[in-house]
Amino acid sequence: MLGNHIRALIFDLDGVIVDTTRFHFASWVTLAQELGFEIPASLDEELKGLGRLESLQKVLNYRAEITPQEDWQAMASRKNDLYLANISHLSYGDALPGVIEFLEDARANGMLLAIGSGSKNARSILSRLGITGMFNYICDGTDTKRSKPDPEVFQCACSGIGVSPGEAIVFEDAVSGVEAALRCGTRVVGIGKADILTKAELVLTSLEHTNIKEIIQKLPKSA
Ligand code: BG6
Ligand code: MG
């Protein structure tokens, strides 16, 4: 058993396990274009981690005319069709560099592994990557009602694997996801840029060239 009372690792999917974030954003850009308006590149960071409908609402803020609520579902569905077309190439072996090795090493060190993703496509993507079986529990956008930064998805993952939040580390690439982890009471490692993921306890550029033992050593000692 590694130190710091850590028993479980909870991974966000998009942007942590697999490089799908840019395809989510590209699909929103296309949807906006189809509706006759543009969204700024800066919105990419803000949308990360948010649920489909929550993201749509942020996108529609850039539309000059008001969009009736009865149109939202069809628009969200169109975005998902665009997204699925954009990731149609994803298959076995397409996890981000270092991810499989990281997961295997963590399992060998006795860690329980879970997914905590807001995506309703999470299970099918994990299955396409061929890594579903590496996780003890999966909690995704089909299991939860509230989008990150609400802690629901991480509470769901913690109870699913039977650990208390303080015994888990969440790995997140989104500001909203880091916030959700902190609200849940887990430890949190950011995957991305330190100047963006300012609330994470530790920020790494990726899961490549590291392992859970090293990360636990680098995390500030818990109170
Ligand atoms: C999150 C992504 O993981 O899932 C968001 O970071 C996305 O960009 C959200 O909106 C919901 O995904 P989906 O696949 O259910 O539309
Ligand atoms: Mg993410």
mmCIF file of C-alpha atoms and ligand atoms in Angstrom:
data_model
loop_
_atom_site.group_PDB
_atom_site.id
_atom_site.type_symbol
_atom_site.label_atom_id
_atom_site.label_comp_id
_atom_site.label_asym_id
_atom_site.label_seq_id
_atom_site.Cartn_x
_atom_site.Cartn_y
_atom_site.Cartn_z
ATOM 1 C CA MET A 1 0.000 0.000 0.000
ATOM 2 C CA LEU A 2 1.321 3.414 -0.953
ATOM 3 C CA GLY A 3 1.363 6.255 1.576
ATOM 4 C CA ASN A 4 -0.981 9.139 2.342
ATOM 5 C CA HIS A 5 -4.004 6.801 2.864
ATOM 6 C CA ILE A 6 -4.729 6.891 -0.852
ATOM 7 C CA ARG A 7 -6.670 3.810 -1.975
ATOM 8 C CA ALA A 8 -8.333 4.937 -5.181
ATOM 9 C CA LEU A 9 -7.720 6.950 -8.323
ATOM 10 C CA ILE A 10 -10.599 8.553 -10.208
ATOM 11 C CA PHE A 11 -9.987 9.657 -13.768
ATOM 12 C CA ASP A 12 -11.877 12.147 -15.846
ATOM 13 C CA LEU A 13 -12.111 10.765 -19.391
ATOM 14 C CA ASP A 14 -11.989 13.560 -21.984
ATOM 15 C CA GLY A 15 -8.559 15.186 -21.949
ATOM 16 C CA VAL A 16 -7.095 12.838 -19.318
ATOM 17 C CA ILE A 17 -7.512 9.320 -20.708
ATOM 18 C CA VAL A 18 -8.151 10.211 -24.341
ATOM 19 C CA ASP A 19 -7.612 13.205 -26.610
ATOM 20 C CA THR A 20 -11.266 14.029 -27.316
ATOM 21 C CA THR A 21 -11.492 17.565 -25.936
ATOM 22 C CA ARG A 22 -10.618 19.208 -29.240
ATOM 23 C CA PHE A 23 -13.337 17.200 -30.972
ATOM 24 C CA HIS A 24 -15.957 18.359 -28.479
ATOM 25 C CA PHE A 25 -14.980 21.954 -29.176
ATOM 26 C CA ALA A 26 -14.751 21.489 -32.963
ATOM 27 C CA SER A 27 -18.308 20.111 -32.874
ATOM 28 C CA TRP A 28 -19.574 23.172 -30.998
ATOM 29 C CA VAL A 29 -17.814 25.423 -33.537
ATOM 30 C CA THR A 30 -19.556 23.585 -36.384
ATOM 31 C CA LEU A 31 -22.938 23.667 -34.655
ATOM 32 C CA ALA A 32 -22.624 27.430 -34.144
ATOM 33 C CA GLN A 33 -21.630 27.884 -37.794
ATOM 34 C CA GLU A 34 -24.643 25.882 -38.897
ATOM 35 C CA LEU A 35 -26.806 28.209 -36.801
ATOM 36 C CA GLY A 36 -25.106 31.269 -38.344
ATOM 37 C CA PHE A 37 -22.843 32.539 -35.576
ATOM 38 C CA GLU A 38 -19.313 32.107 -34.257
ATOM 39 C CA ILE A 39 -17.857 31.226 -30.891
ATOM 40 C CA PRO A 40 -14.439 32.424 -29.698
ATOM 41 C CA ALA A 41 -11.509 30.010 -29.290
ATOM 42 C CA SER A 42 -11.300 31.143 -25.657
ATOM 43 C CA LEU A 43 -14.577 29.308 -24.944
ATOM 44 C CA ASP A 44 -12.788 25.949 -25.291
ATOM 45 C CA GLU A 45 -11.301 26.109 -21.795
ATOM 46 C CA GLU A 46 -14.594 27.224 -20.273
ATOM 47 C CA LEU A 47 -16.569 24.367 -21.825
ATOM 48 C CA LYS A 48 -14.214 21.620 -20.647
ATOM 49 C CA GLY A 49 -15.945 19.353 -18.158
ATOM 50 C CA LEU A 50 -19.410 20.857 -18.567
ATOM 51 C CA GLY A 51 -22.327 18.623 -19.547
ATOM 52 C CA ARG A 52 -23.809 18.728 -23.032
ATOM 53 C CA LEU A 53 -26.753 20.999 -22.231
ATOM 54 C CA GLU A 54 -24.700 23.234 -19.942
ATOM 55 C CA SER A 55 -22.172 23.645 -22.767
ATOM 56 C CA LEU A 56 -24.941 24.391 -25.272
ATOM 57 C CA GLN A 57 -26.217 27.198 -23.076
ATOM 58 C CA LYS A 58 -22.751 28.788 -22.976
ATOM 59 C CA VAL A 59 -22.457 28.434 -26.766
ATOM 60 C CA LEU A 60 -25.891 30.009 -27.324
ATOM 61 C CA ASN A 61 -24.813 33.061 -25.332
ATOM 62 C CA TYR A 62 -22.921 34.063 -28.492
ATOM 63 C CA ARG A 63 -26.040 33.855 -30.684
ATOM 64 C CA ALA A 64 -27.652 37.224 -31.319
ATOM 65 C CA GLU A 65 -31.212 35.894 -31.223
ATOM 66 C CA ILE A 66 -32.788 34.109 -28.255
ATOM 67 C CA THR A 67 -33.069 30.332 -28.780
ATOM 68 C CA PRO A 68 -36.375 28.861 -27.557
ATOM 69 C CA GLN A 69 -35.897 26.139 -24.960
ATOM 70 C CA GLU A 70 -37.804 23.620 -27.081
ATOM 71 C CA ASP A 71 -34.951 23.772 -29.625
ATOM 72 C CA TRP A 72 -32.189 22.940 -27.139
ATOM 73 C CA GLN A 73 -32.539 19.173 -27.207
ATOM 74 C CA ALA A 74 -32.336 18.971 -31.003
ATOM 75 C CA MET A 75 -29.254 21.218 -31.007
ATOM 76 C CA ALA A 76 -27.530 19.157 -28.312
ATOM 77 C CA SER A 77 -28.340 16.056 -30.288
ATOM 78 C CA ARG A 78 -26.923 17.566 -33.493
ATOM 79 C CA LYS A 79 -23.723 18.479 -31.628
ATOM 80 C CA ASN A 80 -23.448 14.900 -30.423
ATOM 81 C CA ASP A 81 -23.862 13.580 -33.982
ATOM 82 C CA LEU A 82 -21.068 15.913 -35.119
ATOM 83 C CA TYR A 83 -18.926 14.787 -32.175
ATOM 84 C CA LEU A 84 -19.462 11.094 -32.867
ATOM 85 C CA ALA A 85 -18.490 11.655 -36.507
ATOM 86 C CA ASN A 86 -15.377 13.548 -35.357
ATOM 87 C CA ILE A 87 -14.256 10.676 -33.122
ATOM 88 C CA SER A 88 -15.221 7.854 -35.470
ATOM 89 C CA HIS A 89 -11.511 7.017 -35.870
ATOM 90 C CA LEU A 90 -11.054 6.228 -32.150
ATOM 91 C CA SER A 91 -10.190 2.632 -31.510
ATOM 92 C CA TYR A 92 -8.051 0.208 -29.545
ATOM 93 C CA GLY A 93 -4.725 1.742 -28.554
ATOM 94 C CA ASP A 94 -5.888 5.364 -28.785
ATOM 95 C CA ALA A 95 -5.548 6.198 -25.095
ATOM 96 C CA LEU A 96 -3.230 9.186 -24.521
ATOM 97 C CA PRO A 97 0.497 8.377 -24.271
ATOM 98 C CA GLY A 98 1.472 6.820 -20.949
ATOM 99 C CA VAL A 99 -2.106 6.211 -19.777
ATOM 100 C CA ILE A 100 -2.146 2.413 -20.051
ATOM 101 C CA GLU A 101 1.231 2.078 -18.327
ATOM 102 C CA PHE A 102 0.094 4.452 -15.577
ATOM 103 C CA LEU A 103 -3.114 2.487 -14.978
ATOM 104 C CA GLU A 104 -1.317 -0.869 -15.000
ATOM 105 C CA ASP A 105 1.281 0.351 -12.506
ATOM 106 C CA ALA A 106 -1.412 1.804 -10.235
ATOM 107 C CA ARG A 107 -3.337 -1.482 -10.259
ATOM 108 C CA ALA A 108 -0.144 -3.398 -9.513
ATOM 109 C CA ASN A 109 0.283 -1.112 -6.488
ATOM 110 C CA GLY A 110 -3.162 -2.042 -5.183
ATOM 111 C CA MET A 111 -5.074 1.049 -6.254
ATOM 112 C CA LEU A 112 -8.773 0.901 -7.058
ATOM 113 C CA LEU A 113 -9.484 2.704 -10.338
ATOM 114 C CA ALA A 114 -12.633 4.555 -11.401
ATOM 115 C CA ILE A 115 -13.872 6.857 -14.126
ATOM 116 C CA GLY A 116 -15.676 10.070 -13.176
ATOM 117 C CA SER A 117 -16.790 11.655 -16.433
ATOM 118 C CA GLY A 118 -19.649 13.952 -17.358
ATOM 119 C CA SER A 119 -19.874 12.393 -20.805
ATOM 120 C CA LYS A 120 -22.776 10.224 -21.864
ATOM 121 C CA ASN A 121 -20.390 8.678 -24.418
ATOM 122 C CA ALA A 122 -17.855 7.587 -21.792
ATOM 123 C CA ARG A 123 -18.705 3.874 -21.716
ATOM 124 C CA SER A 124 -18.684 3.471 -25.483
ATOM 125 C CA ILE A 125 -15.370 5.355 -25.789
ATOM 126 C CA LEU A 126 -13.729 3.216 -23.075
ATOM 127 C CA SER A 127 -14.994 0.136 -24.841
ATOM 128 C CA ARG A 128 -13.569 1.286 -28.174
ATOM 129 C CA LEU A 129 -10.219 1.935 -26.514
ATOM 130 C CA GLY A 130 -10.367 -1.574 -25.053
ATOM 131 C CA ILE A 131 -9.758 -0.403 -21.475
ATOM 132 C CA THR A 132 -13.163 -0.769 -19.773
ATOM 133 C CA GLY A 133 -11.919 -3.767 -17.779
ATOM 134 C CA MET A 134 -9.115 -1.748 -16.177
ATOM 135 C CA PHE A 135 -11.618 0.164 -14.037
ATOM 136 C CA ASN A 136 -13.325 -1.083 -10.893
ATOM 137 C CA TYR A 137 -16.183 1.364 -11.386
ATOM 138 C CA ILE A 138 -17.443 3.792 -14.017
ATOM 139 C CA CYS A 139 -19.604 6.797 -13.274
ATOM 140 C CA ASP A 140 -20.531 9.003 -16.223
ATOM 141 C CA GLY A 141 -23.072 11.466 -17.566
ATOM 142 C CA THR A 142 -25.721 8.748 -17.741
ATOM 143 C CA ASP A 143 -25.445 8.141 -13.984
ATOM 144 C CA THR A 144 -25.620 11.737 -12.823
ATOM 145 C CA LYS A 145 -28.044 14.650 -12.924
ATOM 146 C CA ARG A 146 -25.703 17.539 -12.252
ATOM 147 C CA SER A 147 -22.732 18.665 -14.350
ATOM 148 C CA LYS A 148 -19.279 19.445 -12.978
ATOM 149 C CA PRO A 149 -18.436 21.680 -11.062
ATOM 150 C CA ASP A 150 -21.094 19.879 -9.004
ATOM 151 C CA PRO A 151 -19.331 17.052 -7.115
ATOM 152 C CA GLU A 152 -22.023 14.433 -7.930
ATOM 153 C CA VAL A 153 -19.972 12.404 -10.427
ATOM 154 C CA PHE A 154 -17.025 12.059 -8.038
ATOM 155 C CA GLN A 155 -19.310 11.233 -5.084
ATOM 156 C CA CYS A 156 -20.830 8.552 -7.318
ATOM 157 C CA ALA A 157 -17.372 7.179 -8.189
ATOM 158 C CA CYS A 158 -16.223 7.168 -4.541
ATOM 159 C CA SER A 159 -19.302 5.328 -3.315
ATOM 160 C CA GLY A 160 -19.150 2.959 -6.291
ATOM 161 C CA ILE A 161 -15.665 1.802 -5.363
ATOM 162 C CA GLY A 162 -16.335 2.040 -1.633
ATOM 163 C CA VAL A 163 -13.829 4.675 -0.534
ATOM 164 C CA SER A 164 -14.253 7.981 1.241
ATOM 165 C CA PRO A 165 -13.320 11.072 -0.814
ATOM 166 C CA GLY A 166 -10.204 11.687 1.288
ATOM 167 C CA GLU A 167 -8.845 8.312 0.181
ATOM 168 C CA ALA A 168 -9.099 9.178 -3.532
ATOM 169 C CA ILE A 169 -7.147 11.259 -6.004
ATOM 170 C CA VAL A 170 -9.049 12.760 -8.940
ATOM 171 C CA PHE A 171 -7.198 13.407 -12.204
ATOM 172 C CA GLU A 172 -8.748 16.293 -14.132
ATOM 173 C CA ASP A 173 -7.974 18.526 -17.104
ATOM 174 C CA ALA A 174 -10.877 20.971 -16.585
ATOM 175 C CA VAL A 175 -11.234 23.898 -14.203
ATOM 176 C CA SER A 176 -14.838 22.775 -13.562
ATOM 177 C CA GLY A 177 -13.605 19.240 -12.813
ATOM 178 C CA VAL A 178 -10.940 20.409 -10.370
ATOM 179 C CA GLU A 179 -13.636 22.425 -8.618
ATOM 180 C CA ALA A 180 -15.946 19.375 -8.524
ATOM 181 C CA ALA A 181 -13.196 17.244 -6.975
ATOM 182 C CA LEU A 182 -12.454 19.856 -4.317
ATOM 183 C CA ARG A 183 -16.172 20.144 -3.479
ATOM 184 C CA CYS A 184 -16.313 16.349 -3.214
ATOM 185 C CA GLY A 185 -13.352 16.384 -0.826
ATOM 186 C CA THR A 186 -10.912 14.268 -2.852
ATOM 187 C CA ARG A 187 -7.291 15.084 -3.533
ATOM 188 C CA VAL A 188 -6.864 16.525 -7.025
ATOM 189 C CA VAL A 189 -4.144 16.375 -9.657
ATOM 190 C CA GLY A 190 -4.529 18.634 -12.690
ATOM 191 C CA ILE A 191 -3.547 17.383 -16.125
ATOM 192 C CA GLY A 192 -2.673 20.406 -18.249
ATOM 193 C CA LYS A 193 -1.336 23.865 -17.482
ATOM 194 C CA ALA A 194 -0.624 25.136 -13.968
ATOM 195 C CA ASP A 195 -1.682 28.690 -14.829
ATOM 196 C CA ILE A 196 -5.146 27.396 -15.801
ATOM 197 C CA LEU A 197 -5.667 24.630 -13.225
ATOM 198 C CA THR A 198 -4.728 26.938 -10.376
ATOM 199 C CA LYS A 199 -6.784 25.144 -7.710
ATOM 200 C CA ALA A 200 -5.279 21.692 -8.327
ATOM 201 C CA GLU A 201 -2.871 20.475 -5.635
ATOM 202 C CA LEU A 202 -0.376 19.351 -8.263
ATOM 203 C CA VAL A 203 -0.381 19.868 -12.034
ATOM 204 C CA LEU A 204 1.242 17.536 -14.567
ATOM 205 C CA THR A 205 1.319 17.970 -18.324
ATOM 206 C CA SER A 206 0.236 14.339 -18.811
ATOM 207 C CA LEU A 207 0.300 10.889 -17.214
ATOM 208 C CA GLU A 208 3.352 9.981 -19.290
ATOM 209 C CA HIS A 209 6.727 9.420 -17.596
ATOM 210 C CA THR A 210 5.285 9.328 -14.089
ATOM 211 C CA ASN A 211 3.645 6.836 -11.745
ATOM 212 C CA ILE A 212 1.338 6.890 -8.748
ATOM 213 C CA LYS A 213 4.134 6.488 -6.226
ATOM 214 C CA GLU A 214 5.864 9.605 -7.530
ATOM 215 C CA ILE A 215 2.600 11.566 -7.571
ATOM 216 C CA ILE A 216 1.749 10.654 -3.974
ATOM 217 C CA GLN A 217 5.229 11.758 -2.926
ATOM 218 C CA LYS A 218 4.754 15.104 -4.685
ATOM 219 C CA LEU A 219 1.259 15.821 -3.347
ATOM 220 C CA PRO A 220 1.202 18.154 -0.360
ATOM 221 C CA LYS A 221 0.669 16.159 2.845
ATOM 222 C CA SER A 222 -3.051 16.088 3.668
ATOM 223 C CA ALA A 223 -4.250 17.816 6.841
HETATM 224 C C1 BG6 B 1 -16.971 16.152 -20.655
HETATM 225 C C2 BG6 B 1 -16.325 17.045 -21.691
HETATM 226 O O1 BG6 B 1 -16.099 15.114 -20.337
HETATM 227 O O2 BG6 B 1 -18.171 15.599 -21.180
HETATM 228 C C3 BG6 B 1 -17.296 18.122 -22.140
HETATM 229 O O3 BG6 B 1 -15.193 17.678 -21.101
HETATM 230 C C4 BG6 B 1 -18.582 17.478 -22.639
HETATM 231 O O4 BG6 B 1 -16.703 18.882 -23.186
HETATM 232 C C5 BG6 B 1 -19.150 16.573 -21.545
HETATM 233 O O5 BG6 B 1 -19.545 18.474 -22.955
HETATM 234 C C6 BG6 B 1 -20.415 15.852 -21.993
HETATM 235 O O6 BG6 B 1 -20.073 14.978 -23.029
HETATM 236 P P1 BG6 B 1 -21.096 14.206 -23.951
HETATM 237 O O7 BG6 B 1 -20.226 13.196 -24.641
HETATM 238 O O8 BG6 B 1 -22.131 13.578 -23.055
HETATM 239 O O9 BG6 B 1 -21.696 15.208 -24.867
HETATM 240 MG MG MG B 2 -11.888 16.466 -19.145
#
